Coordinates of C-alpha atoms in Angstrom, one line a residue:
M1 CA 0.0 0.0 0.0
P2 CA 1.6 3.3 -1.0
R3 CA 2.4 5.9 1.7
M4 CA -0.1 8.8 1.8
P5 CA 1.5 12.1 0.9
S6 CA 2.4 14.4 3.9
A7 CA 2.4 18.1 4.3
L8 CA 3.6 20.6 6.9
I9 CA 1.8 23.9 7.2
T10 CA 3.2 26.9 9.0
G11 CA 0.5 29.5 10.0
I12 CA -2.1 26.7 10.3
T13 CA -4.1 28.8 12.8
G14 CA -4.9 31.5 10.2
Q15 CA -7.7 31.4 7.7
D16 CA -5.5 30.1 4.8
G17 CA -3.9 27.5 7.0
L18 CA -7.3 26.2 8.1
Y19 CA -8.7 26.1 4.6
L20 CA -5.6 24.5 3.2
A21 CA -5.5 21.8 6.0
E22 CA -9.1 20.9 5.3
L23 CA -8.3 20.6 1.6
L24 CA -5.3 18.4 2.1
V25 CA -7.1 16.2 4.6
A26 CA -9.9 15.7 2.1
K27 CA -7.2 14.7 -0.5
G28 CA -5.9 12.0 1.8
Y29 CA -2.8 13.8 3.1
D30 CA -1.1 13.2 6.4
V31 CA -1.3 16.8 7.6
H32 CA 1.0 18.5 10.1
G33 CA 0.8 22.0 11.4
L34 CA 3.4 24.3 13.0
I35 CA 2.0 26.2 16.0
R36 CA 3.8 28.8 18.1
G37 CA 3.6 28.3 21.9
Q38 CA 2.1 25.5 24.0
N39 CA -0.7 27.9 25.1
N40 CA -1.6 29.3 21.7
P41 CA -5.2 30.5 22.0
R42 CA -6.1 29.1 18.6
R43 CA -4.8 25.5 19.3
D44 CA -8.3 24.4 20.4
L45 CA -9.8 25.8 17.2
V46 CA -7.4 23.8 15.0
E47 CA -7.8 20.6 17.1
G48 CA -11.6 21.0 17.1
L49 CA -11.9 21.6 13.3
L50 CA -9.1 19.2 12.3
P51 CA -8.7 16.4 14.8
D52 CA -6.6 14.4 12.3
V53 CA -3.9 17.1 12.0
R54 CA -0.8 16.7 14.1
L55 CA 0.5 19.9 15.6
H56 CA 4.2 20.6 16.3
N57 CA 5.5 23.5 18.4
G58 CA 7.8 25.8 16.5
D59 CA 8.7 29.4 15.7
L60 CA 9.8 30.8 12.4
T61 CA 12.4 32.8 14.2
D62 CA 14.0 29.7 15.6
L63 CA 15.8 27.5 13.0
S64 CA 16.3 24.6 15.4
S65 CA 12.6 24.3 16.1
L66 CA 11.9 24.2 12.3
I67 CA 14.4 21.5 11.8
R68 CA 12.8 19.5 14.7
A69 CA 9.3 20.0 13.1
L70 CA 10.6 18.7 9.7
R71 CA 12.3 15.7 11.4
D72 CA 9.1 14.8 13.2
S73 CA 6.7 15.3 10.2
D74 CA 9.0 14.3 7.3
P75 CA 6.8 16.1 4.8
D76 CA 6.6 15.8 1.0
E77 CA 5.3 19.4 0.8
V78 CA 5.8 22.4 3.0
Y79 CA 3.4 25.4 2.9
N80 CA 4.9 28.5 4.5
L81 CA 1.9 30.6 5.4
G82 CA 3.1 31.9 8.8
A83 CA 3.7 35.6 9.0
V84 CA 2.9 38.8 11.0
S85 CA 0.2 39.5 8.4
F86 CA -1.6 42.6 9.6
V87 CA -0.2 45.4 7.4
A88 CA -1.1 48.3 9.8
Y89 CA 0.7 46.6 12.7
S90 CA 3.9 46.3 10.6
W91 CA 4.6 50.1 11.2
E92 CA 4.1 49.6 14.9
N93 CA 6.6 46.7 15.1
A94 CA 8.7 46.7 12.0
P95 CA 11.5 44.6 13.6
L96 CA 9.2 41.8 14.6
T97 CA 7.5 41.8 11.2
T98 CA 10.9 41.6 9.5
D99 CA 12.0 38.7 11.8
V100 CA 8.9 36.6 11.2
T101 CA 7.6 37.6 7.8
G102 CA 11.0 38.1 6.1
K103 CA 13.8 36.3 7.9
G104 CA 11.3 33.5 8.9
V105 CA 11.1 32.5 5.2
L106 CA 14.9 32.2 5.1
N107 CA 14.8 30.0 8.2
M108 CA 12.2 27.8 6.7
L109 CA 14.0 27.4 3.4
E110 CA 17.2 26.6 5.2
A111 CA 15.5 24.1 7.4
V112 CA 14.1 22.4 4.3
R113 CA 17.5 22.4 2.6
L114 CA 19.2 20.9 5.6
H115 CA 16.5 18.3 6.2
S116 CA 16.5 17.2 2.5
G117 CA 20.1 16.2 2.5
D118 CA 21.4 15.2 -0.9
D119 CA 17.9 15.1 -2.4
L120 CA 17.0 18.8 -2.5
G121 CA 14.0 18.2 -4.8
R122 CA 12.2 15.7 -2.6
I123 CA 10.3 18.4 -0.6
R124 CA 8.2 20.8 -2.5
F125 CA 8.0 24.3 -0.9
Y126 CA 5.3 26.9 -1.2
Q127 CA 5.9 30.5 -0.1
A128 CA 2.9 32.8 0.6
S129 CA 3.9 36.0 -1.2
S130 CA 1.6 39.0 -1.3
S131 CA 0.1 41.6 -3.5
E132 CA 1.4 44.1 -1.0
M133 CA 4.8 43.6 -2.6
F134 CA 3.6 45.7 -5.6
G135 CA 2.8 48.7 -3.3
K136 CA 3.2 51.8 -5.4
V137 CA 2.0 49.9 -8.5
Q138 CA 3.9 50.4 -11.7
E139 CA 1.3 48.9 -14.0
V140 CA -2.4 47.9 -13.8
P141 CA -3.1 45.0 -13.6
Q142 CA -0.1 43.5 -11.8
R143 CA 1.4 40.3 -13.0
E144 CA 4.4 38.1 -12.2
T145 CA 6.8 40.4 -14.0
T146 CA 5.6 43.7 -12.5
L147 CA 8.3 45.7 -10.7
L148 CA 7.9 45.3 -6.9
W149 CA 7.7 48.6 -4.9
P150 CA 6.5 47.8 -1.4
R151 CA 5.0 50.6 0.8
S152 CA 5.0 49.0 4.2
P153 CA 7.4 47.0 6.5
Y154 CA 5.1 44.1 5.8
G155 CA 5.4 44.5 2.0
V156 CA 9.2 44.9 2.3
S157 CA 9.4 41.7 4.4
K158 CA 7.3 39.8 1.8
V159 CA 9.6 41.0 -1.0
F160 CA 12.6 39.6 0.9
G161 CA 10.9 36.2 1.4
H162 CA 9.8 36.2 -2.2
Y163 CA 13.3 36.7 -3.6
M164 CA 14.8 34.4 -1.1
T165 CA 12.5 31.7 -2.4
I166 CA 13.6 32.4 -5.9
N167 CA 17.2 32.3 -4.8
Y168 CA 17.0 28.9 -3.1
R169 CA 15.2 27.6 -6.2
E170 CA 17.9 28.8 -8.5
S171 CA 20.9 28.1 -6.2
Y172 CA 20.0 24.7 -4.9
G173 CA 17.5 23.4 -7.4
M174 CA 14.7 23.2 -4.8
H175 CA 11.1 22.8 -6.0
A176 CA 10.2 26.2 -4.4
S177 CA 7.2 28.2 -5.7
S178 CA 5.6 31.5 -4.6
G179 CA 1.9 32.3 -4.8
I180 CA 1.5 36.1 -5.1
L181 CA -2.0 36.2 -3.6
F182 CA -4.1 39.3 -3.8
N183 CA -6.5 40.1 -1.0
H184 CA -8.5 37.0 -0.1
E185 CA -11.1 37.0 2.6
S186 CA -13.6 34.7 4.4
P187 CA -15.7 34.4 7.6
R188 CA -12.4 33.1 9.2
R189 CA -10.6 36.4 8.5
G190 CA -9.5 38.2 11.7
P191 CA -11.6 41.1 12.9
E192 CA -8.7 43.5 12.5
F193 CA -8.9 43.3 8.7
V194 CA -11.2 45.8 7.0
T195 CA -13.4 43.3 5.3
R196 CA -14.2 41.4 8.5
K197 CA -14.4 44.6 10.5
I198 CA -17.1 45.8 8.1
S199 CA -19.1 42.5 8.0
Q200 CA -19.1 42.2 11.8
A201 CA -20.1 45.9 12.3
V202 CA -22.9 45.6 9.7
A203 CA -24.3 42.5 11.5
R204 CA -24.2 44.3 14.9
I205 CA -25.7 47.5 13.6
H206 CA -28.5 45.6 11.9
L207 CA -29.3 43.9 15.2
G208 CA -29.1 47.1 17.2
Q209 CA -25.9 46.0 19.0
Q210 CA -23.9 49.1 17.9
D211 CA -24.6 52.3 16.1
S212 CA -21.6 53.1 13.9
M213 CA -18.1 52.1 12.9
A214 CA -14.8 54.0 12.1
L215 CA -12.7 53.4 9.0
G216 CA -9.7 55.0 7.3
N217 CA -9.2 55.4 3.6
L218 CA -12.5 54.6 1.8
D219 CA -10.9 55.2 -1.7
A220 CA -8.4 52.3 -1.4
R221 CA -9.2 49.8 -4.1
R222 CA -8.4 46.1 -3.8
D223 CA -8.8 42.8 -5.7
W224 CA -10.8 40.8 -3.2
G225 CA -11.3 37.0 -3.6
Y226 CA -12.5 34.1 -1.5
A227 CA -9.7 32.4 0.6
G228 CA -11.4 29.0 0.4
E229 CA -10.7 29.0 -3.4
Y230 CA -7.2 30.4 -3.2
V231 CA -5.8 27.5 -1.3
D232 CA -6.6 25.3 -4.3
A233 CA -4.1 27.3 -6.2
M234 CA -1.4 26.7 -3.6
W235 CA -1.8 23.0 -3.8
L236 CA -1.8 23.1 -7.6
M237 CA 1.5 24.9 -7.7
L238 CA 3.2 22.1 -5.9
Q239 CA 1.8 19.5 -8.2
Q240 CA 3.6 21.0 -11.2
P241 CA 6.7 19.4 -12.6
D242 CA 8.6 22.6 -12.4
P243 CA 8.5 25.3 -9.6
D244 CA 7.4 28.9 -10.5
D245 CA 5.7 32.0 -9.3
Y246 CA 2.0 32.8 -9.9
V247 CA -0.3 35.7 -9.3
I248 CA -3.6 34.5 -7.8
A249 CA -6.4 37.1 -8.1
T250 CA -9.9 37.8 -9.5
G251 CA -8.9 40.6 -11.9
E252 CA -11.5 43.0 -10.4
M253 CA -11.0 46.0 -8.2
H254 CA -13.5 47.4 -5.6
S255 CA -13.1 50.3 -3.2
V256 CA -13.6 50.1 0.6
R257 CA -16.5 52.5 -0.2
E258 CA -18.1 49.9 -2.5
L259 CA -17.6 47.2 0.2
C260 CA -19.5 49.4 2.7
H261 CA -22.3 50.1 0.2
T262 CA -22.7 46.4 -0.6
A263 CA -22.5 45.1 3.0
F264 CA -24.9 47.6 4.5
G265 CA -27.2 47.4 1.4
L266 CA -27.6 43.7 2.0
V267 CA -29.5 44.4 5.2
G268 CA -31.3 47.5 3.8
L269 CA -29.1 50.2 5.5
D270 CA -27.5 53.3 4.2
W271 CA -23.8 53.0 5.0
E272 CA -23.2 56.8 5.0
R273 CA -25.4 57.0 8.1
H274 CA -23.2 54.6 10.1
V275 CA -19.6 55.0 8.9
R276 CA -17.2 57.7 10.1
I277 CA -13.6 58.5 9.1
D278 CA -11.0 58.2 11.8
P279 CA -7.5 59.4 10.9
R280 CA -6.0 56.8 13.3
Y281 CA -6.8 54.2 10.6
L282 CA -4.9 56.0 7.8
R283 CA -1.6 54.4 6.8
P284 CA 1.6 56.4 6.7
T285 CA 2.0 55.4 3.1
E286 CA -1.0 54.1 1.2
V287 CA -1.3 51.5 -1.5
D288 CA -4.0 53.0 -3.7
E289 CA -5.0 50.1 -5.9
L290 CA -4.2 46.5 -6.4
C291 CA -5.5 44.4 -9.2
G292 CA -4.0 41.1 -10.3
D293 CA -3.7 39.4 -13.7
A294 CA -4.0 35.6 -13.0
T295 CA -3.7 34.6 -16.7
K296 CA -0.7 32.5 -16.0
A297 CA -2.4 30.6 -13.2
E298 CA -5.4 29.9 -15.4
R299 CA -3.2 28.8 -18.3
V300 CA -0.7 26.6 -16.3
L301 CA -2.6 25.5 -13.2
G302 CA -6.2 25.6 -14.6
W303 CA -7.2 27.8 -11.7
R304 CA -9.5 30.8 -11.8
A305 CA -11.6 32.6 -9.2
T306 CA -15.3 31.8 -9.2
T307 CA -16.7 33.6 -6.2
S308 CA -18.0 37.1 -7.1
F309 CA -17.3 40.2 -5.0
E310 CA -21.0 40.4 -4.0
G311 CA -21.0 36.7 -3.2
L312 CA -17.9 37.0 -0.9
V313 CA -19.5 39.9 1.0
R314 CA -22.7 38.0 1.4
L315 CA -20.8 34.9 2.6
M316 CA -19.0 36.9 5.3
L317 CA -22.1 38.9 6.3
E318 CA -24.3 35.8 6.6
A319 CA -21.7 34.2 8.9
D320 CA -21.4 37.3 11.1
L321 CA -25.2 37.6 11.3
R322 CA -25.4 34.0 12.5
E323 CA -22.6 34.6 15.0
A324 CA -24.5 37.7 16.2
G325 CA -27.6 35.6 16.7
L326 CA -29.8 36.1 13.6
E327 CA -31.4 33.1 11.9
P328 CA -32.3 32.7 9.0
V329 CA -30.6 35.2 6.7
E330 CA -32.1 34.3 3.3
H331 CA -33.6 37.7 3.0
L332 CA -30.3 39.4 2.1
T333 CA -30.4 41.1 -1.3
V334 CA -27.5 42.5 -3.3
P335 CA -27.9 46.3 -3.7
E336 CA -27.3 48.3 -6.9
P337 CA -23.6 49.1 -7.5
A338 CA -22.2 52.2 -5.7
R339 CA -21.6 55.2 -7.9

């Protein structure tokens, strides 16, 4: 009987890690997750959702812990999703963001190289790169060849990890690929991210649990997709005979203002009556617009986004309405586009 494939996921407690682990378990993988700290508050969540996943204590800033995790899991595939991923926080703690999101990639690559021994192609490596690397965008839409111009410590750290992945691929012949994922959201997104912040606030305002919410730049435009679909692309990259880098995106841009209009409109509310601007939420340097060209991913991987912007907002809002105590939610209707 052939051995089932195995995978190690860093950042398994995040939305991408959870969706990816579910996907791999469904495909028959022996799935392992790296988790930081014995008392990690999200350990119970992972163990409850994914009882078959084995968790290993480790830290992306500690090379020896990564080597131990690789020894104990002996994976065929490594998905490096771990990062300090909240962009706004990266200005508050640029050193920590750099250590985890940037240098952590180097540590993981080096651990894989050392564990692989003489057979450097036996472990396939995925790096979670980010559209934030494009920052001050040099062309619209952005593709794999677009010049990177990051505008935050987070973006700079992701650029370091991205190029280090390419360097290990070219220097050692490792099967190391990067997915340049544009914004991807879900009901599992943390409440500090603007999409989830809005969907939670709309649910609470609709139920009379709060009156208003504060946001920053309403004109920022993003390419928002559904995280549950984007993990399919991660897996597909590691099934290719040759490693490469791929933009994963919907190809559509929507502003934060449109997001507010759609989410509030689904429950029949006028967003302008409930949203106020708070300068505290403005970034020191803003990324004005991100829009990805996923032509290469569709051509090579056969992957394309299928969840619409409105469908994504509905999915998140329905989940937050249920969490806030409202059942059923079939009455939600998509409003006319914002002008």
